[in-house]
Amino acid sequence: MTRVIAAALAAWMIPLVGVAQETDTEKTAAHDVLRKMADLEHSLDVPGLVSRLTAANPQRDAVVARTKELLDTELLAMADDIATHPEIGFEEKRSVGKISTYLKQHGFDVEMGVANLPTAFVAKYHGNSGAPNLGVIVEYDALRGTDGPFHGDQHSAQGPVGLAAAVAISEFLTKTHTPGSVTVFGTPGEEMMPPEAKAEMHTAHAFDGMDVIVRSHSSAQTSRPAPGFGTCCMNIDGVKYTFSGAPAHQLTSWNGRNALEAVIHLFNNIDAVRSSIRPEARIQGIITEGGAAPNVTPDRAQADFYIRYPDEVYLAQVTDFVDNAARAAALATGTKVKIDHYGHDRDGISEATLAELSFAYMKKYGGTNVTPAPGKPQGFEETGTVSRDIPGIGVSSQSSNAPNHTYEMNEDNLKEVGHHGFTVDAQTMASILFDFATDAPYRAAVRKEFDGIKGLFAEYRTALEKTYTVPVVRDPK
Amino acid sequence: MTRVIAAALAAWMIPLVGVAQETDTEKTAAHDVLRKMADLEHSLDVPGLVSRLTAANPQRDAVVARTKELLDTELLAMADDIATHPEIGFEEKRSVGKISTYLKQHGFDVEMGVANLPTAFVAKYHGNSGAPNLGVIVEYDALRGTDGPFHGDQHSAQGPVGLAAAVAISEFLTKTHTPGSVTVFGTPGEEMMPPEAKAEMHTAHAFDGMDVIVRSHSSAQTSRPAPGFGTCCMNIDGVKYTFSGAPAHQLTSWNGRNALEAVIHLFNNIDAVRSSIRPEARIQGIITEGGAAPNVTPDRAQADFYIRYPDEVYLAQVTDFVDNAARAAALATGTKVKIDHYGHDRDGISEATLAELSFAYMKKYGGTNVTPAPGKPQGFEETGTVSRDIPGIGVSSQSSNAPNHTYEMNEDNLKEVGHHGFTVDAQTMASILFDFATDAPYRAAVRKEFDGIKGLFAEYRTALEKTYTVPVVRDPK
Amino acid sequence: MTRVIAAALAAWMIPLVGVAQETDTEKTAAHDVLRKMADLEHSLDVPGLVSRLTAANPQRDAVVARTKELLDTELLAMADDIATHPEIGFEEKRSVGKISTYLKQHGFDVEMGVANLPTAFVAKYHGNSGAPNLGVIVEYDALRGTDGPFHGDQHSAQGPVGLAAAVAISEFLTKTHTPGSVTVFGTPGEEMMPPEAKAEMHTAHAFDGMDVIVRSHSSAQTSRPAPGFGTCCMNIDGVKYTFSGAPAHQLTSWNGRNALEAVIHLFNNIDAVRSSIRPEARIQGIITEGGAAPNVTPDRAQADFYIRYPDEVYLAQVTDFVDNAARAAALATGTKVKIDHYGHDRDGISEATLAELSFAYMKKYGGTNVTPAPGKPQGFEETGTVSRDIPGIGVSSQSSNAPNHTYEMNEDNLKEVGHHGFTVDAQTMASILFDFATDAPYRAAVRKEFDGIKGLFAEYRTALEKTYTVPVVRDPK
Amino acid sequence: MTRVIAAALAAWMIPLVGVAQETDTEKTAAHDVLRKMADLEHSLDVPGLVSRLTAANPQRDAVVARTKELLDTELLAMADDIATHPEIGFEEKRSVGKISTYLKQHGFDVEMGVANLPTAFVAKYHGNSGAPNLGVIVEYDALRGTDGPFHGDQHSAQGPVGLAAAVAISEFLTKTHTPGSVTVFGTPGEEMMPPEAKAEMHTAHAFDGMDVIVRSHSSAQTSRPAPGFGTCCMNIDGVKYTFSGAPAHQLTSWNGRNALEAVIHLFNNIDAVRSSIRPEARIQGIITEGGAAPNVTPDRAQADFYIRYPDEVYLAQVTDFVDNAARAAALATGTKVKIDHYGHDRDGISEATLAELSFAYMKKYGGTNVTPAPGKPQGFEETGTVSRDIPGIGVSSQSSNAPNHTYEMNEDNLKEVGHHGFTVDAQTMASILFDFATDAPYRAAVRKEFDGIKGLFAEYRTALEKTYTVPVVRDPK
């Protein structure tokens, strides 16, 4: 037996902060890119920028005060109301009604049904006057619980929080004749797919022209991401496989073709290649249709899969394996398969110019349970689709004492920890939008960072393409 | 390569009529039993018996006339009414309400909720006076269609037809002081299991004490079974397999145990032994629960199987294979399984003394589309449970121009072909009950035949037990 | 639940003798063909023909005596010698050496290595003079036993028996100036494939021009087949599936592609469709190469299958299923597959004109343990390839007290039961060849029957093609 | 979708050198243990120790010179001879003959056939006088290549190298009346299992009483392991699964039980739980027996697996999964299985007191291609069994320009790079044994370090036991 010298040691010894690269292969591929990114960040002097922007500024303070006033008088009550009337994704009619009515009452023109999604909207302030274009994303769908819908991820507050910041900054721009436009995006069904609402809306050009987008999200910590590209939970492909066969009575099953056997062999085929796929992949499925009656050969069956890998380049190979597993299952069973790639979550882009400013404001406005080190890079929305094209930040101060997706976080919606966190988020969002609208050098720095990271991201993907070669299989003799 | 002389030829050359033995193995095992059965039938002189009973008889004609009168005045209308208000199994509240109300109005005491089945009943005529005990089974559940329930198997008419015969014979017994008792059995949900209503009721002793049972069933022919033991569609075990695992997030699936993988391997394990099981077996399943969301390791999953074999002796071995497939799936996946044997359809017993008399009366009363040769032996109800203990006959004259379980047969419920067939069935049932109540030698012949066949059936099963040995597997070296 | 009237009864009641149709579907498809075949046989008056030919004939008796003399003086000793020096298929060098030397010594020109098979030969008598062309097939390969080769199927005697008949009839033709030619075919490896020796030789035109072929085969009975088309043991496709992948160390198996997983999924895919294939099919395989070491991802693996069905038309569908199972396994595992259809056993044709004559002569010369009824139709060789083009008969009198392929049958090679049976076979073969060479009406009858059955066989296959439609699978929605 | 803060960051930021813990879970479990180990190493002042021992020492230099002389005059020639006469594991009769003859010629008593292994031996110097007990392990088996055996891992030189050091130190001890004993262990078949020669010999108490063991191994670098416990290539269980079924002809396969299907389902069952097992596991198998002929149901089949995990605690759970996969396969197919755990490679223990001294001597004697940082901890032999009980060092200077297990490394056996490396190894081994025999404080330090690491290893395993809980599966409802 031979000895292997631990060749991977070098990579381990670099003290990294919040890196996106999860595997040794990725770390090796990212080596040059990460060095260039360090250079980029160094050139921006983000600490100096943040220090300058967060200094005393009465105009900003007025906007922040107006934000708080809107929450205290009406919007925290709206958050409580939505929290106690939870609606699941794509059925948030009551919730979106509250939000859109408020926007209309405060000078916004609301277009409902964007991208053919009935509860999606785009709301533009009627006083909008040119660039910079400031965007605010709000969500409102509840989680599906075994006892019915509940707001265990606090999307109930995202609308009111976003509205407070959007209305306050809109009023400021109009009042001060500062050039700039404010758009609020209502994005439904974040917790469900298909469809992926933000990806659909982006494809329908709903976000086109935005210069920056802010959003709030519940959390048990006050934190921010490191700059770069990444995602919390791997790149994901959501795919449905629908098989059709031919029905037959059980007694003469050879007159049929069994679609359930095809689904079963889809799973078997995937299991067969698990050790031919890098171990960081996560492939898991459920059977959503498994036949109607045991005495009739199932002529239709369906499975739903989430396919995950740390990066999107190798993910494509993994998804090919799963698609081929389905095609092979159809071929072997004499059935037909329809493959529906319904969802694509990808690495997003985060910028230190926005993240560190957000972090400073959150601390300034009283954000609690502060995490000192930046987390893994990730975009301001979960699909990665929008944040690759538009700079932005997901503001995230502590709004609960419990982890996300819990009944306890739902209860914190109505408590002081929730209301305080929502207020900090709204104030922070208003401040960032204020700085972006009023400070041209800051806008330039954000743009420079975003463009730089976007370029490096492309470079990284090219490096990965070279890394992940497919093994050569010779013809059998 | 060696040559094989076709040893199975002998069995083929015996000209058999409506035999139950479907495989060469069964035919060989049944060799002696079938010879003894031929002797038994010869000793009974059924043609002579039928000829004597169907001769002119004014008393019987009066009962038959009364039967027709009841149908014409009220019961065919009830059949139409139930046909147009279809209710699926175990939900036949309206239908059973109509039937039980009628029975009460005609002197029957009705006990609802027999065997813990809310829509099952036993109705005894208040004038009952000792043996012989005459039973009438009636059903009333509709089929499940994609457009809702419908009476494509004409169970809608079984209640009215049975009531006409039961009331007419009850009135006759009372009026003429003929000893005898009449009981009507309301058996729900024939088209569904679990539960198997008749088996449950029999276990709860509902049918105890009956000397004969008659029942009507829709058909596109006027026909009768051969005497013996058998079933239309193989002996069946219905089994549900429920697996439990442990849930986990997809990203850390090793913290869970996947119940869906267990169900999938239940199917795989069955497929693996298909060629180790005699080819006449039919094993087919569906997946009734296949996981909730692709990003959560399924901690619960379920499959539902019908397992069939021509005889119940080898069926037990087949079901053992399937149960072991489930246990093996649990063992391999670290999950647990619950096995629920919810249904058991078995060979029933049919008697020529009843079947040939039924056939003669059906022809006498105008039964159409007559099938000359007797069909395969089978009991008067589908589970085989009751007909093994109590002699009886399922009366079956043409009541439709379409096959069973069709929308066309449903339409015939309201047409002349339906009404005529229902009337023939009711008249035939009333005549058989009349003969059974009034003719002691006939009762003795039925009993002799039933006891004889029952004994031969036990002998056959013993022969099969000897035939189906399990292969010896030695310890691996 | 609906009732099924036993529709298959009609077919059962026809008293059939040695029919080839094993399934109800086949019997239905063969209905017209079998009637026409009965007419054909009736028109030939085979009993009259046999009675005329087997009457007293001094010339024939002399040929038969000469046959026996050759056996007694030399050829039974050669049979004993080959029996005690067994050689497996395609390695029968010593055995074929003995046989070819004898043939050369008795006036035959021997061509070895026919069809690229080193131990195959064609030997033509130097006195040959035109038609009719009489062929004799001889085999000489031993069985593979766990203790080495052995002649448990008595191919050891086929050479000597065939030589005795061939030499005796050749001498007769020459001496009497009777027109006709004699050819002996040495066909190796009957017990092994690939390759299929007789099919390869036939493809290479080795048998072209023969008018009749005779052959002897060991048996525990004296019997003959019915006329028609058929085979002892179903139509067979022999197929090898060889998969290639890419090797990798176990620790980084994702750098490889696993050919063994492909073979495993070939089996799984077949198991998955067993209930989508008619139950008379028999599909069984072994794994002939399953990887080299557990710490190296197997980059090559192989399986060998026998696929059987009673008729060749549906067999093609079954083999398609298996081939697709292999293609699907390759697709799912990222490997490649080579499919080698190496063997094809098919229904052969047997003629009553030859079989009944053979049966009469065997009884005349003292054949023991006589089976009165004719067996299933089958050709005179196991592949069915040659017997579809050339009429012939496999002569088969009792030459052992034990079943084929046993050590007991091997022992009988050297005993009286063996020697007696071999002598009866040789005498019968010589008599048939004598009649064929000297009796033009007989030759015409054989030809008429052969052509008739061949035409009906084609008709039958056409009927089956119409019967076995493939289920329609719609596109999934 | 919720956000995950990269909790694993802390562990990444500790700059580690040659750690054995490969997973985050292991790193967390090892946290305290690694701190204590750092304290232990600090307390030993290994650099000071090494510096003192490697200082000028004429006695040691004489031993080293004698070592070189033995190589130059005879033993390098023996290495060349064994290299050119390669013999695979357990068949190394010629090679072990050369070695044992030499030992006998130089005053050793050789006991062959130790632990029932014909080519294993224990050789004790006849001048041995008490403690310390110095052991030398030598190997001599060649690799299996597609073109026959070859010495691509240079075991050919291990005997001669070990003999040079052993004879030189033995002569020194005797000559100088230094207390101490020398034992040479001949351990066959390192490249094969089963059996695991060193584990078998250890179980048979062959190594009992040794105070230190040295061994040489080929390498393309001059390197040494870090102190601690570990292994190059994960902990390994080697397991064979043999299934027995019942044979049957393919045409009646239900009379058999298919052992090949059982093996196939062993693989399937493993594949089914791959995502229920931590992703660092490596489970790979081959099929060593896959049936004899496609027309006979396989009644015997066998698979051979290597099961690997970075630590032995979770490995036990993984092996349970695989064993249950086999039991489940037998249960489902009606076959029986024999499970043979034939091999167990485990973490070994390495000591800096030996490793750093070895590294210093190798450099002193001209070791080339030096790797500065220590590698992963690992024992001096591949099973981990011996090195857990007895301190020791595998000496490894550059002896080839090619990686292990290559034809190029085989060629280097006869070249300067080989001969030079072998000489450096032998000189280093002689020096270590000299220091160990003559320097009591050094012996004490080695012992202290070994005992300390052994205790910490037990502590680590206990911590892992607490970490790896098995998920709770509730009873299905």
XYZ file of C-alpha atoms in Angstrom, chain C residues 32-323:
292
model
C -56.465 -21.664 -39.055
C -52.933 -22.885 -39.557
C -53.485 -26.001 -37.471
C -56.612 -26.835 -39.391
C -54.737 -26.534 -42.682
C -51.930 -28.665 -41.292
C -54.410 -31.387 -40.376
C -55.683 -31.258 -43.970
C -52.144 -31.517 -45.325
C -51.328 -34.527 -43.185
C -54.584 -36.184 -44.142
C -53.777 -35.731 -47.845
C -50.410 -37.504 -47.472
C -51.710 -40.791 -46.036
C -48.558 -41.247 -43.994
C -49.733 -44.556 -42.439
C -50.136 -46.083 -45.907
C -46.745 -44.768 -46.983
C -45.013 -46.167 -43.903
C -46.749 -49.502 -44.290
C -45.590 -49.789 -47.899
C -41.970 -48.794 -47.224
C -41.427 -50.998 -44.192
C -42.652 -54.092 -45.990
C -40.151 -56.845 -46.838
C -37.182 -55.633 -48.954
C -34.004 -57.766 -49.311
C -31.907 -54.853 -50.667
C -32.701 -52.713 -47.661
C -32.053 -55.624 -45.346
C -28.581 -56.001 -46.846
C -27.780 -52.348 -46.238
C -29.023 -52.666 -42.659
C -26.917 -55.796 -42.134
C -23.853 -54.021 -43.470
C -24.555 -51.124 -41.065
C -24.614 -53.515 -38.139
C -21.447 -55.245 -39.328
C -19.556 -51.932 -39.430
C -20.661 -51.166 -35.884
C -19.829 -54.574 -34.509
C -16.412 -54.809 -36.088
C -15.091 -51.323 -35.464
C -17.488 -48.483 -34.829
C -18.935 -49.446 -31.426
C -15.336 -49.719 -30.267
C -14.748 -46.202 -31.606
C -17.828 -45.009 -29.686
C -16.416 -46.544 -26.499
C -13.080 -44.917 -27.175
C -14.549 -41.429 -27.699
C -16.764 -41.909 -24.643
C -13.717 -42.601 -22.499
C -11.755 -39.647 -23.952
C -14.294 -36.860 -23.627
C -13.475 -33.408 -25.073
C -15.601 -30.290 -24.666
C -16.997 -28.213 -27.508
C -14.564 -26.781 -30.078
C -11.741 -28.741 -28.479
C -12.777 -32.174 -29.854
C -9.516 -32.649 -31.790
C -8.852 -36.264 -30.841
C -12.474 -37.307 -31.380
C -12.821 -35.610 -34.749
C -9.478 -37.092 -35.722
C -10.777 -40.636 -35.170
C -13.933 -39.923 -37.144
C -12.282 -38.179 -40.086
C -9.594 -40.830 -40.367
C -12.277 -43.521 -40.576
C -14.158 -41.552 -43.220
C -11.016 -41.161 -45.331
C -10.347 -44.886 -44.972
C -13.847 -45.566 -46.300
C -13.737 -43.407 -49.377
C -14.715 -39.976 -48.154
C -12.959 -36.688 -48.956
C -12.884 -34.704 -45.726
C -12.694 -30.905 -45.605
C -11.793 -29.739 -42.072
C -12.205 -26.250 -40.609
C -15.513 -25.500 -42.322
C -16.984 -22.048 -41.475
C -13.765 -21.172 -39.646
C -14.515 -23.790 -36.991
C -11.360 -25.941 -36.633
C -13.228 -29.099 -35.558
C -16.058 -28.830 -38.103
C -15.926 -30.838 -41.302
C -17.787 -31.790 -44.455
C -17.034 -35.239 -45.889
C -18.203 -36.253 -49.373
C -18.117 -39.820 -50.653
C -15.912 -40.060 -53.738
C -18.484 -42.233 -55.515
C -21.204 -39.598 -55.263
C -23.371 -39.302 -58.391
C -25.973 -36.533 -58.376
C -29.300 -36.281 -56.573
C -30.833 -37.193 -54.269
C -28.389 -35.641 -51.795
C -28.363 -37.520 -48.507
C -26.880 -35.836 -45.448
C -25.763 -37.261 -42.109
C -24.972 -35.002 -39.180
C -22.589 -36.215 -36.470
C -21.597 -34.521 -33.194
C -18.793 -35.376 -30.780
C -18.519 -32.764 -28.004
C -18.736 -33.749 -24.315
C -20.512 -31.968 -21.460
C -18.643 -29.740 -18.992
C -18.822 -31.327 -15.533
C -17.457 -30.152 -12.224
C -15.033 -33.107 -12.429
C -14.140 -32.472 -16.057
C -15.725 -33.348 -19.401
C -18.028 -36.390 -19.692
C -20.308 -37.844 -22.353
C -23.564 -37.585 -20.395
C -25.455 -36.767 -23.617
C -23.825 -39.646 -25.605
C -22.541 -37.464 -28.430
C -19.625 -39.917 -28.301
C -21.716 -42.398 -30.265
C -23.193 -40.014 -32.835
C -20.084 -40.143 -34.987
C -19.808 -43.953 -35.145
C -23.579 -44.372 -35.615
C -23.669 -41.804 -38.412
C -20.578 -43.304 -40.040
C -22.084 -46.788 -40.068
C -25.225 -45.575 -41.877
C -23.287 -43.278 -44.218
C -20.733 -45.877 -45.275
C -23.354 -48.610 -45.699
C -25.616 -46.473 -47.905
C -22.652 -45.102 -49.890
C -21.433 -48.611 -50.662
C -24.950 -49.584 -51.717
C -25.363 -46.611 -54.075
C -22.022 -47.261 -55.743
C -22.487 -51.012 -55.997
C -25.993 -50.728 -57.457
C -25.297 -47.630 -59.567
C -28.219 -45.983 -57.875
C -28.074 -42.205 -58.414
C -27.406 -40.247 -55.219
C -24.734 -38.650 -53.068
C -23.782 -39.000 -49.402
C -22.326 -36.212 -47.270
C -21.345 -36.428 -43.600
C -21.339 -33.227 -41.608
C -19.154 -32.953 -38.510
C -20.750 -30.308 -36.295
C -18.787 -29.386 -33.162
C -19.746 -27.779 -29.857
C -23.451 -28.551 -29.741
C -23.477 -27.965 -25.979
C -21.827 -24.559 -26.116
C -22.398 -21.243 -27.668
C -21.090 -18.927 -28.937
C -20.564 -19.757 -31.691
C -23.560 -21.782 -32.790
C -21.754 -24.261 -34.991
C -24.658 -25.447 -37.169
C -25.944 -21.910 -37.719
C -22.456 -20.737 -38.697
C -22.005 -23.695 -41.039
C -25.408 -23.111 -42.592
C -24.617 -19.445 -43.133
C -21.395 -20.589 -44.801
C -23.537 -22.713 -47.173
C -22.140 -26.016 -45.883
C -25.542 -27.752 -45.996
C -26.623 -26.306 -49.350
C -28.138 -28.771 -51.763
C -29.076 -31.483 -49.296
C -32.448 -33.157 -49.966
C -32.687 -34.839 -46.580
C -30.592 -34.984 -43.411
C -30.588 -37.677 -40.754
C -29.034 -37.648 -37.316
C -29.067 -39.808 -34.210
C -29.556 -38.643 -30.649
C -29.465 -40.403 -27.311
C -32.690 -40.825 -25.370
C -34.303 -42.763 -22.539
C -37.302 -43.487 -24.798
C -37.986 -44.626 -28.318
C -40.052 -41.741 -29.673
C -40.659 -39.306 -32.546
C -42.007 -35.799 -32.905
C -45.352 -34.804 -34.352
C -45.227 -32.999 -37.690
C -45.159 -29.197 -37.608
C -42.909 -26.492 -36.325
C -41.646 -26.232 -32.777
C -38.816 -26.734 -30.363
C -38.347 -28.596 -27.125
C -37.462 -25.608 -24.971
C -38.663 -22.340 -26.433
C -37.030 -20.053 -28.975
C -33.817 -18.635 -27.497
C -31.680 -15.561 -28.016
C -28.208 -15.747 -26.433
C -26.797 -12.265 -25.846
C -23.655 -10.879 -24.218
C -23.540 -7.343 -22.856
C -20.086 -5.860 -22.323
C -19.807 -2.509 -20.573
C -16.802 -0.220 -20.435
C -16.372 2.640 -17.979
C -13.376 4.549 -16.709
C -11.128 3.321 -13.879
C -10.468 5.359 -10.733
C -9.121 4.801 -7.246
C -11.880 4.043 -4.758
C -10.988 7.203 -2.839
C -11.860 9.377 -5.845
C -14.411 7.215 -7.571
C -16.000 10.261 -9.236
C -13.025 10.322 -11.577
C -14.251 7.005 -12.963
C -17.349 5.464 -14.478
C -18.446 2.175 -12.960
C -19.084 -0.602 -15.490
C -20.174 -3.037 -12.780
C -22.946 -0.668 -11.687
C -24.034 -0.698 -15.327
C -24.245 -4.492 -15.359
C -26.149 -4.437 -12.069
C -28.617 -1.973 -13.528
C -28.997 -4.113 -16.622
C -30.364 -6.785 -14.272
C -32.462 -4.244 -12.354
C -33.910 -2.834 -15.554
C -34.937 -6.302 -16.693
C -36.502 -7.080 -13.336
C -38.428 -3.815 -13.570
C -40.250 -4.889 -16.727
C -40.889 -8.530 -15.930
C -44.547 -7.742 -15.313
C -44.694 -5.723 -18.545
C -43.667 -8.855 -20.468
C -45.880 -11.913 -21.053
C -45.348 -14.405 -18.233
C -44.190 -17.260 -20.491
C -40.926 -15.390 -21.151
C -37.787 -16.657 -19.425
C -34.945 -14.155 -19.068
C -31.930 -15.189 -17.035
C -28.373 -13.949 -16.911
C -25.074 -14.344 -15.158
C -22.269 -11.890 -14.547
C -19.169 -13.158 -16.293
C -16.916 -10.222 -15.388
C -17.617 -8.249 -12.221
C -14.580 -6.091 -11.544
C -10.983 -6.808 -10.591
C -10.359 -5.311 -7.142
C -12.625 -3.557 -4.656
C -10.386 -0.509 -4.430
C -10.501 0.228 -8.152
C -13.680 1.410 -9.868
C -14.485 -1.402 -12.331
C -13.981 -0.101 -15.879
C -15.170 -3.313 -17.533
C -17.938 -5.765 -16.734
C -19.960 -8.301 -18.660
C -23.170 -10.291 -18.470
C -24.433 -13.257 -20.482
C -28.164 -13.830 -20.998
C -30.484 -16.471 -22.382
C -33.791 -14.941 -23.447
C -36.595 -17.398 -24.209
C -40.153 -17.270 -25.440
C -42.391 -19.960 -26.918
C -42.498 -18.189 -30.296
C -39.926 -16.103 -32.132
C -42.254 -13.216 -32.914
C -42.857 -12.090 -29.343
C -39.296 -13.143 -28.486
C -38.119 -10.252 -30.645
C -40.064 -7.861 -28.413
C -38.611 -9.467 -25.290
C -35.072 -9.198 -26.622
C -35.742 -5.533 -27.447
C -36.653 -5.018 -23.792
C -33.379 -6.603 -22.682
C -31.287 -4.674 -25.206
